[in-house]
One Martini backbone bead per residue (centre of mass of N, CA, C, O) as a GRO file, in nm:
protein
  345
    1MET     BB    1   3.472   2.418  -1.604
    2ALA     BB    2   3.595   2.191  -1.429
    3ASP     BB    3   3.383   2.204  -1.210
    4ASP     BB    4   3.142   2.129  -1.390
    5LYS     BB    5   3.251   1.851  -1.474
    6ALA     BB    6   3.273   1.731  -1.189
    7ALA     BB    7   2.972   1.761  -1.114
    8ARG     BB    8   2.858   1.585  -1.350
    9THR     BB    9   3.058   1.320  -1.262
   10ALA     BB   10   2.956   1.261  -1.002
   11ASN     BB   11   2.949   1.017  -0.746
   12ILE     BB   12   2.891   0.822  -0.474
   13PHE     BB   13   3.198   0.803  -0.402
   14ASP     BB   14   3.253   1.104  -0.387
   15VAL     BB   15   3.058   1.161  -0.157
   16ALA     BB   16   3.183   0.967   0.048
   17ARG     BB   17   3.465   1.096   0.060
   18LEU     BB   18   3.376   1.383   0.145
   19ALA     BB   19   3.206   1.271   0.406
   20GLY     BB   20   3.338   1.007   0.538
   21VAL     BB   21   3.185   0.755   0.404
   22SER     BB   22   2.992   0.525   0.291
   23HIS     BB   23   2.797   0.434   0.021
   24GLN     BB   24   2.568   0.317   0.199
   25THR     BB   25   2.509   0.578   0.352
   26VAL     BB   26   2.433   0.746   0.111
   27SER     BB   27   2.195   0.567   0.030
   28ARG     BB   28   2.028   0.613   0.288
   29VAL     BB   29   1.996   0.914   0.252
   30LEU     BB   30   1.864   0.914  -0.033
   31ASN     BB   31   1.625   0.706   0.096
   32ASN     BB   32   1.542   0.783   0.385
   33MET     BB   33   1.674   0.622   0.607
   34PRO     BB   34   1.735   0.477   0.879
   35ASN     BB   35   2.013   0.482   1.090
   36VAL     BB   36   2.105   0.799   1.079
   37ARG     BB   37   2.287   1.033   1.182
   38PRO     BB   38   2.245   1.364   1.181
   39ALA     BB   39   2.543   1.441   1.126
   40THR     BB   40   2.582   1.251   0.886
   41ARG     BB   41   2.353   1.352   0.710
   42ALA     BB   42   2.460   1.644   0.685
   43ARG     BB   43   2.729   1.569   0.549
   44VAL     BB   44   2.609   1.436   0.299
   45GLU     BB   45   2.431   1.673   0.201
   46GLN     BB   46   2.671   1.866   0.163
   47ALA     BB   47   2.817   1.693  -0.053
   48ILE     BB   48   2.590   1.686  -0.259
   49ALA     BB   49   2.575   1.994  -0.298
   50GLN     BB   50   2.875   2.047  -0.375
   51LEU     BB   51   2.859   1.823  -0.625
   52ARG     BB   52   2.581   1.800  -0.759
   53TYR     BB   53   2.435   1.532  -0.691
   54SER     BB   54   2.240   1.310  -0.932
   55PRO     BB   55   2.098   1.020  -0.927
   56SER     BB   56   2.030   0.754  -1.114
   57PRO     BB   57   1.872   0.460  -1.136
   58ALA     BB   58   2.100   0.319  -1.293
   59ALA     BB   59   2.332   0.395  -1.103
   60ARG     BB   60   2.220   0.264  -0.853
   61ALA     BB   61   2.216  -0.027  -0.962
   62LEU     BB   62   2.522  -0.049  -1.017
   63VAL     BB   63   2.614   0.001  -0.722
   64THR     BB   64   2.394  -0.189  -0.555
   65ARG     BB   65   2.253  -0.427  -0.717
   66ARG     BB   66   1.962  -0.294  -0.755
   67THR     BB   67   1.597  -0.254  -0.836
   68ARG     BB   68   1.375  -0.152  -0.640
   69THR     BB   69   1.229  -0.443  -0.597
   70ILE     BB   70   0.941  -0.615  -0.472
   71GLY     BB   71   0.823  -0.917  -0.381
   72LEU     BB   72   0.470  -1.028  -0.385
   73VAL     BB   73   0.287  -1.275  -0.197
   74THR     BB   74  -0.048  -1.367  -0.244
   75PRO     BB   75  -0.346  -1.459  -0.204
   76GLY     BB   76  -0.618  -1.624  -0.393
   77ASN     BB   77  -0.790  -1.373  -0.259
   78VAL     BB   78  -1.039  -1.125  -0.094
   79ASP     BB   79  -0.972  -1.098   0.183
   80TYR     BB   80  -0.952  -0.845   0.401
   81GLY     BB   81  -0.682  -0.880   0.542
   82PRO     BB   82  -0.478  -0.945   0.308
   83SER     BB   83  -0.565  -0.701   0.133
   84SER     BB   84  -0.482  -0.482   0.341
   85ILE     BB   85  -0.187  -0.555   0.362
   86ALA     BB   86  -0.110  -0.518   0.064
   87MET     BB   87  -0.194  -0.224   0.036
   88ASN     BB   88  -0.010  -0.106   0.270
   89PHE     BB   89   0.255  -0.204   0.154
   90ASN     BB   90   0.245  -0.045  -0.107
   91PHE     BB   91   0.248   0.231   0.025
   92ALA     BB   92   0.523   0.196   0.176
   93ALA     BB   93   0.696   0.139  -0.074
   94ARG     BB   94   0.637   0.402  -0.223
   95ALA     BB   95   0.751   0.589   0.002
   96ALA     BB   96   1.045   0.434  -0.043
   97ARG     BB   97   1.088   0.394  -0.359
   98TYR     BB   98   0.934   0.124  -0.436
   99ASN     BB   99   0.866  -0.156  -0.608
  100VAL     BB  100   0.589  -0.387  -0.693
  101ASP     BB  101   0.578  -0.746  -0.743
  102ALA     BB  102   0.281  -0.922  -0.788
  103ILE     BB  103   0.163  -1.248  -0.662
  104SER     BB  104  -0.079  -1.491  -0.693
  105SER     BB  105  -0.151  -1.764  -0.458
  106PRO     BB  106  -0.226  -2.077  -0.350
  107GLN     BB  107  -0.173  -2.103   0.003
  108SER     BB  108  -0.229  -2.429   0.029
  109ASP     BB  109   0.035  -2.439  -0.169
  110ALA     BB  110   0.370  -2.472  -0.142
  111VAL     BB  111   0.451  -2.516  -0.440
  112ALA     BB  112   0.319  -2.257  -0.556
  113VAL     BB  113   0.479  -2.059  -0.384
  114ARG     BB  114   0.759  -2.140  -0.486
  115ALA     BB  115   0.700  -2.066  -0.780
  116ALA     BB  116   0.655  -1.765  -0.725
  117ILE     BB  117   0.936  -1.711  -0.613
  118ASP     BB  118   1.097  -1.799  -0.863
  119GLY     BB  119   0.976  -1.581  -1.047
  120LEU     BB  120   1.091  -1.338  -0.883
  121LEU     BB  121   1.394  -1.407  -0.900
  122LYS     BB  122   1.405  -1.355  -1.213
  123GLN     BB  123   1.348  -1.032  -1.154
  124ARG     BB  124   1.551  -0.926  -0.939
  125VAL     BB  125   1.475  -0.892  -0.659
  126ASP     BB  126   1.554  -0.767  -0.333
  127ALA     BB  127   1.279  -0.891  -0.217
  128ILE     BB  128   1.048  -1.090  -0.014
  129VAL     BB  129   0.689  -1.096   0.032
  130LEU     BB  130   0.460  -1.260   0.258
  131ILE     BB  131   0.117  -1.367   0.275
  132VAL     BB  132   0.018  -1.580   0.528
  133VAL     BB  133  -0.259  -1.855   0.536
  134ASP     BB  134  -0.062  -2.112   0.607
  135THR     BB  135   0.110  -2.331   0.802
  136GLU     BB  136   0.265  -2.495   0.582
  137VAL     BB  137   0.381  -2.252   0.434
  138LEU     BB  138   0.537  -2.135   0.669
  139ALA     BB  139   0.729  -2.377   0.705
  140SER     BB  140   0.845  -2.363   0.417
  141VAL     BB  141   0.956  -2.072   0.427
  142GLN     BB  142   1.150  -2.110   0.679
  143ALA     BB  143   1.331  -2.325   0.500
  144LEU     BB  144   1.447  -2.118   0.329
  145ASP     BB  145   1.745  -2.048   0.105
  146LEU     BB  146   1.829  -1.731   0.019
  147ASP     BB  147   1.992  -1.449  -0.138
  148ILE     BB  148   1.743  -1.306  -0.025
  149PRO     BB  149   1.517  -1.151   0.144
  150ILE     BB  150   1.255  -1.277   0.372
  151VAL     BB  151   0.922  -1.163   0.437
  152ALA     BB  152   0.649  -1.209   0.679
  153SER     BB  153   0.298  -1.236   0.715
  154ALA     BB  154   0.272  -1.400   1.036
  155THR     BB  155   0.122  -1.602   1.266
  156THR     BB  156   0.284  -1.675   1.588
  157SER     BB  157   0.410  -1.810   1.893
  158ARG     BB  158   0.700  -1.766   1.738
  159PRO     BB  159   0.910  -1.539   1.711
  160HIS     BB  160   1.052  -1.354   1.424
  161PRO     BB  161   1.253  -1.124   1.261
  162ARG     BB  162   1.085  -1.197   0.965
  163LEU     BB  163   0.819  -1.146   1.128
  164VAL     BB  164   0.482  -1.015   1.090
  165ALA     BB  165   0.229  -0.920   1.341
  166ILE     BB  166  -0.072  -0.972   1.487
  167ASP     BB  167  -0.232  -1.011   1.801
  168GLN     BB  168  -0.441  -1.278   1.804
  169TYR     BB  169  -0.442  -1.388   2.088
  170ARG     BB  170  -0.534  -1.119   2.234
  171ALA     BB  171  -0.782  -1.079   2.066
  172GLY     BB  172  -0.930  -1.329   2.170
  173ARG     BB  173  -0.925  -1.259   2.469
  174SER     BB  174  -1.075  -0.984   2.453
  175ALA     BB  175  -1.342  -1.092   2.338
  176VAL     BB  176  -1.409  -1.291   2.567
  177ARG     BB  177  -1.390  -1.096   2.806
  178HIS     BB  178  -1.617  -0.912   2.719
  179LEU     BB  179  -1.846  -1.117   2.718
  180ARG     BB  180  -1.817  -1.203   3.012
  181GLU     BB  181  -1.841  -0.910   3.145
  182ALA     BB  182  -2.134  -0.865   3.006
  183GLY     BB  183  -2.290  -1.166   3.075
  184TYR     BB  184  -2.194  -1.403   2.899
  185GLY     BB  185  -2.311  -1.754   2.876
  186PRO     BB  186  -2.166  -1.925   2.697
  187ILE     BB  187  -1.863  -1.934   2.482
  188ARG     BB  188  -1.840  -1.930   2.148
  189HIS     BB  189  -1.658  -2.047   1.844
  190ILE     BB  190  -1.605  -1.907   1.520
  191ALA     BB  191  -1.379  -2.019   1.307
  192GLY     BB  192  -1.138  -2.049   1.106
  193PRO     BB  193  -0.933  -2.205   0.935
  194ALA     BB  194  -0.732  -2.459   1.058
  195ARG     BB  195  -0.456  -2.347   0.880
  196ASN     BB  196  -0.477  -2.066   0.995
  197PRO     BB  197  -0.282  -1.866   1.184
  198ASP     BB  198  -0.494  -1.672   1.299
  199ALA     BB  199  -0.698  -1.886   1.390
  200VAL     BB  200  -0.513  -2.038   1.585
  201GLU     BB  201  -0.464  -1.793   1.782
  202ARG     BB  202  -0.763  -1.737   1.849
  203ILE     BB  203  -0.818  -2.008   1.976
  204ARG     BB  204  -0.610  -1.985   2.200
  205GLY     BB  205  -0.738  -1.736   2.331
  206TRP     BB  206  -1.015  -1.858   2.393
  207ARG     BB  207  -0.923  -2.093   2.573
  208GLU     BB  208  -0.745  -1.934   2.785
  209GLU     BB  209  -0.964  -1.741   2.887
  210LEU     BB  210  -1.161  -1.956   2.988
  211ALA     BB  211  -0.961  -2.097   3.179
  212ALA     BB  212  -0.889  -1.847   3.358
  213SER     BB  213  -1.221  -1.809   3.429
  214ARG     BB  214  -1.383  -2.074   3.433
  215SER     BB  215  -1.541  -2.106   3.167
  216GLU     BB  216  -1.777  -2.181   2.947
  217SER     BB  217  -1.806  -2.390   2.660
  218THR     BB  218  -1.804  -2.489   2.323
  219ALA     BB  219  -1.797  -2.609   2.034
  220LEU     BB  220  -1.591  -2.609   1.765
  221VAL     BB  221  -1.617  -2.404   1.459
  222HIS     BB  222  -1.553  -2.398   1.111
  223GLY     BB  223  -1.483  -2.160   0.875
  224ASP     BB  224  -1.418  -1.940   0.560
  225TRP     BB  225  -1.484  -1.611   0.618
  226SER     BB  226  -1.773  -1.613   0.533
  227ALA     BB  227  -2.099  -1.522   0.559
  228GLU     BB  228  -2.217  -1.796   0.479
  229SER     BB  229  -2.078  -1.965   0.702
  230GLY     BB  230  -2.195  -1.809   0.944
  231TYR     BB  231  -2.490  -1.866   0.876
  232ARG     BB  232  -2.484  -2.175   0.878
  233ILE     BB  233  -2.379  -2.221   1.166
  234ALA     BB  234  -2.602  -2.050   1.317
  235SER     BB  235  -2.843  -2.222   1.204
  236GLU     BB  236  -2.732  -2.515   1.331
  237ALA     BB  237  -2.687  -2.430   1.606
  238ASP     BB  238  -2.711  -2.460   1.970
  239ILE     BB  239  -2.861  -2.169   2.051
  240ALA     BB  240  -2.890  -1.983   2.350
  241PRO     BB  241  -2.986  -1.788   2.574
  242GLY     BB  242  -2.683  -1.602   2.688
  243GLU     BB  243  -2.490  -1.618   2.475
  244GLY     BB  244  -2.166  -1.608   2.332
  245ILE     BB  245  -2.002  -1.484   2.020
  246PHE     BB  246  -1.696  -1.568   1.874
  247VAL     BB  247  -1.583  -1.426   1.574
  248ALA     BB  248  -1.308  -1.446   1.351
  249ASN     BB  249  -1.490  -1.247   1.166
  250ASP     BB  250  -1.697  -1.013   1.026
  251HIS     BB  251  -1.827  -1.170   0.792
  252MET     BB  252  -1.932  -1.401   0.965
  253ALA     BB  253  -2.092  -1.216   1.159
  254ILE     BB  254  -2.300  -1.126   0.955
  255GLY     BB  255  -2.425  -1.409   0.922
  256VAL     BB  256  -2.499  -1.449   1.220
  257LEU     BB  257  -2.700  -1.216   1.250
  258SER     BB  258  -2.901  -1.323   1.040
  259ALA     BB  259  -2.963  -1.599   1.174
  260LEU     BB  260  -3.063  -1.495   1.448
  261ARG     BB  261  -3.299  -1.331   1.341
  262GLU     BB  262  -3.449  -1.577   1.211
  263ARG     BB  263  -3.461  -1.728   1.507
  264GLY     BB  264  -3.536  -1.498   1.733
  265LEU     BB  265  -3.258  -1.379   1.825
  266ARG     BB  266  -3.144  -1.135   2.024
  267VAL     BB  267  -2.935  -0.843   1.949
  268PRO     BB  268  -2.812  -0.842   2.278
  269GLU     BB  269  -3.024  -0.975   2.471
  270ASP     BB  270  -2.954  -1.291   2.407
  271VAL     BB  271  -2.698  -1.229   2.215
  272GLY     BB  272  -2.350  -1.209   2.179
  273VAL     BB  273  -2.132  -1.025   1.940
  274VAL     BB  274  -1.792  -1.089   1.815
  275GLY     BB  275  -1.540  -0.968   1.615
  276ILE     BB  276  -1.293  -0.931   1.340
  277ASP     BB  277  -1.136  -0.602   1.199
  278ASP     BB  278  -1.324  -0.363   1.119
  279VAL     BB  279  -1.507  -0.316   0.894
  280PRO     BB  280  -1.665  -0.059   0.739
  281GLU     BB  281  -1.970  -0.192   0.793
  282ALA     BB  282  -1.989  -0.247   1.108
  283ALA     BB  283  -2.128   0.036   1.199
  284PHE     BB  284  -2.400  -0.029   0.987
  285LEU     BB  285  -2.529  -0.235   1.128
  286TYR     BB  286  -2.808  -0.456   1.253
  287PRO     BB  287  -2.640  -0.440   1.472
  288SER     BB  288  -2.374  -0.310   1.563
  289LEU     BB  289  -2.033  -0.416   1.562
  290THR     BB  290  -1.850  -0.584   1.770
  291THR     BB  291  -1.485  -0.544   1.766
  292VAL     BB  292  -1.152  -0.614   1.641
  293ARG     BB  293  -0.898  -0.404   1.572
  294GLN     BB  294  -0.677  -0.370   1.293
  295ASP     BB  295  -0.345  -0.251   1.198
  296PHE     BB  296  -0.265  -0.246   0.869
  297ALA     BB  297  -0.088   0.001   0.830
  298ALA     BB  298   0.134  -0.075   1.033
  299LEU     BB  299   0.203  -0.347   0.906
  300GLY     BB  300   0.302  -0.240   0.632
  301GLU     BB  301   0.533  -0.063   0.749
  302ILE     BB  302   0.690  -0.289   0.896
  303LEU     BB  303   0.747  -0.462   0.657
  304MET     BB  304   0.921  -0.243   0.516
  305GLN     BB  305   1.130  -0.211   0.741
  306LYS     BB  306   1.234  -0.501   0.724
  307VAL     BB  307   1.333  -0.482   0.437
  308LEU     BB  308   1.531  -0.246   0.466
  309LEU     BB  309   1.711  -0.382   0.676
  310ALA     BB  310   1.778  -0.638   0.508
  311VAL     BB  311   1.910  -0.474   0.270
  312GLU     BB  312   2.091  -0.248   0.427
  313GLU     BB  313   2.109  -0.438   0.720
  314PRO     BB  314   2.183  -0.765   0.731
  315ASP     BB  315   2.311  -0.770   1.044
  316THR     BB  316   2.044  -0.690   1.153
  317VAL     BB  317   1.852  -0.749   1.452
  318SER     BB  318   1.512  -0.762   1.484
  319GLU     BB  319   1.238  -0.731   1.641
  320SER     BB  320   0.918  -0.926   1.716
  321THR     BB  321   0.628  -0.747   1.779
  322PRO     BB  322   0.317  -0.768   1.817
  323LEU     BB  323   0.044  -0.610   1.730
  324PRO     BB  324  -0.200  -0.441   1.857
  325THR     BB  325  -0.532  -0.424   1.961
  326ARG     BB  326  -0.890  -0.310   1.936
  327LEU     BB  327  -1.173  -0.263   2.108
  328ILE     BB  328  -1.506  -0.228   1.960
  329VAL     BB  329  -1.788  -0.094   2.101
  330ARG     BB  330  -2.114  -0.208   2.039
  331ASP     BB  331  -2.442  -0.342   2.006
  332SER     BB  332  -2.377  -0.664   1.998
  333ALA     BB  333  -2.176  -0.591   2.268
  334PRO     BB  334  -2.205  -0.450   2.531
  335VAL     BB  335  -2.093  -0.383   2.838
  336GLU     BB  336  -2.397  -0.454   2.903
  337ARG     BB  337  -2.643  -0.649   2.942
  338PRO     BB  338  -2.951  -0.604   2.883
  339VAL     BB  339  -3.228  -0.534   3.024
  340GLY     BB  340  -3.464  -0.806   2.990
  341SER     BB  341  -3.341  -1.060   2.952
  342ARG     BB  342  -3.320  -1.364   2.909
  343ARG     BB  343  -3.255  -1.644   3.055
  344SER     BB  344  -3.011  -1.840   3.123
  345ARG     BB  345  -2.937  -2.182   3.111
   0.00000   0.00000   0.00000
């Protein structure tokens, strides 16, 4: 009877004493966290089984002073990239048995983002994740000094241990390199918004790839990520046969394809087009869209890993290596420009 009573009242500290580890290590084992040696994990699991320990969420919160809730600040739009990041982060958080409290904020406004963060702090979240789509907001976020970890999905030329990003710079370079090697030139760029971190890095990749190959370029034009803006820009631009167009996202590229068709410019015979994202409909356009695929699932998982390390191992400094992208070659810019194309100017 005494043994039964002891088993029923066992707590995380009892497990830690029996296993010879800290209660933080027991917590990591319970939550299937990384950075626990197999032998240590086995010892903790044996102690849990011996004591028949089964922690309740309330007990965990009392011991760890955590709510197992993460605040997520997302842009106030439905653009494919940020929406995909948010979705995959939610999946990763759920797999780690964390809840997500999400707030949408107009991310061109650093004051509004700070207000969203303050609102989440009142909910006693364990950490805050931001999906940043504005360079001024990124600078404001990096200047914050909070009592809890803050992790951001944001592209920058200067890596930071609490930033997670896809390598937009090399994505831009690979798109331009493909168009150049396929025989297109000059190569123009229809960019995203001027203050968007992804757009900034893609522009840098476009410029440096052209400079490295001593290739000709055209004037830079900014869109707003929408198919409508891509259509408008391609309708008004002085595009001639032989050119390649690197478009900063697939939705703008969809608008570009429509405008070129209306102008009587054939894709890929006259003009080559490459986008970025690999949206689900990219393979079903006519012509199908050559694009640079981003691994949003991996980005969401790494964001969650950064959060877990920041919460569970606050003294650990993790590296921040941008995730690679992959060029997906389809009909809008094949490996070689089709025979019978009109001559480039």
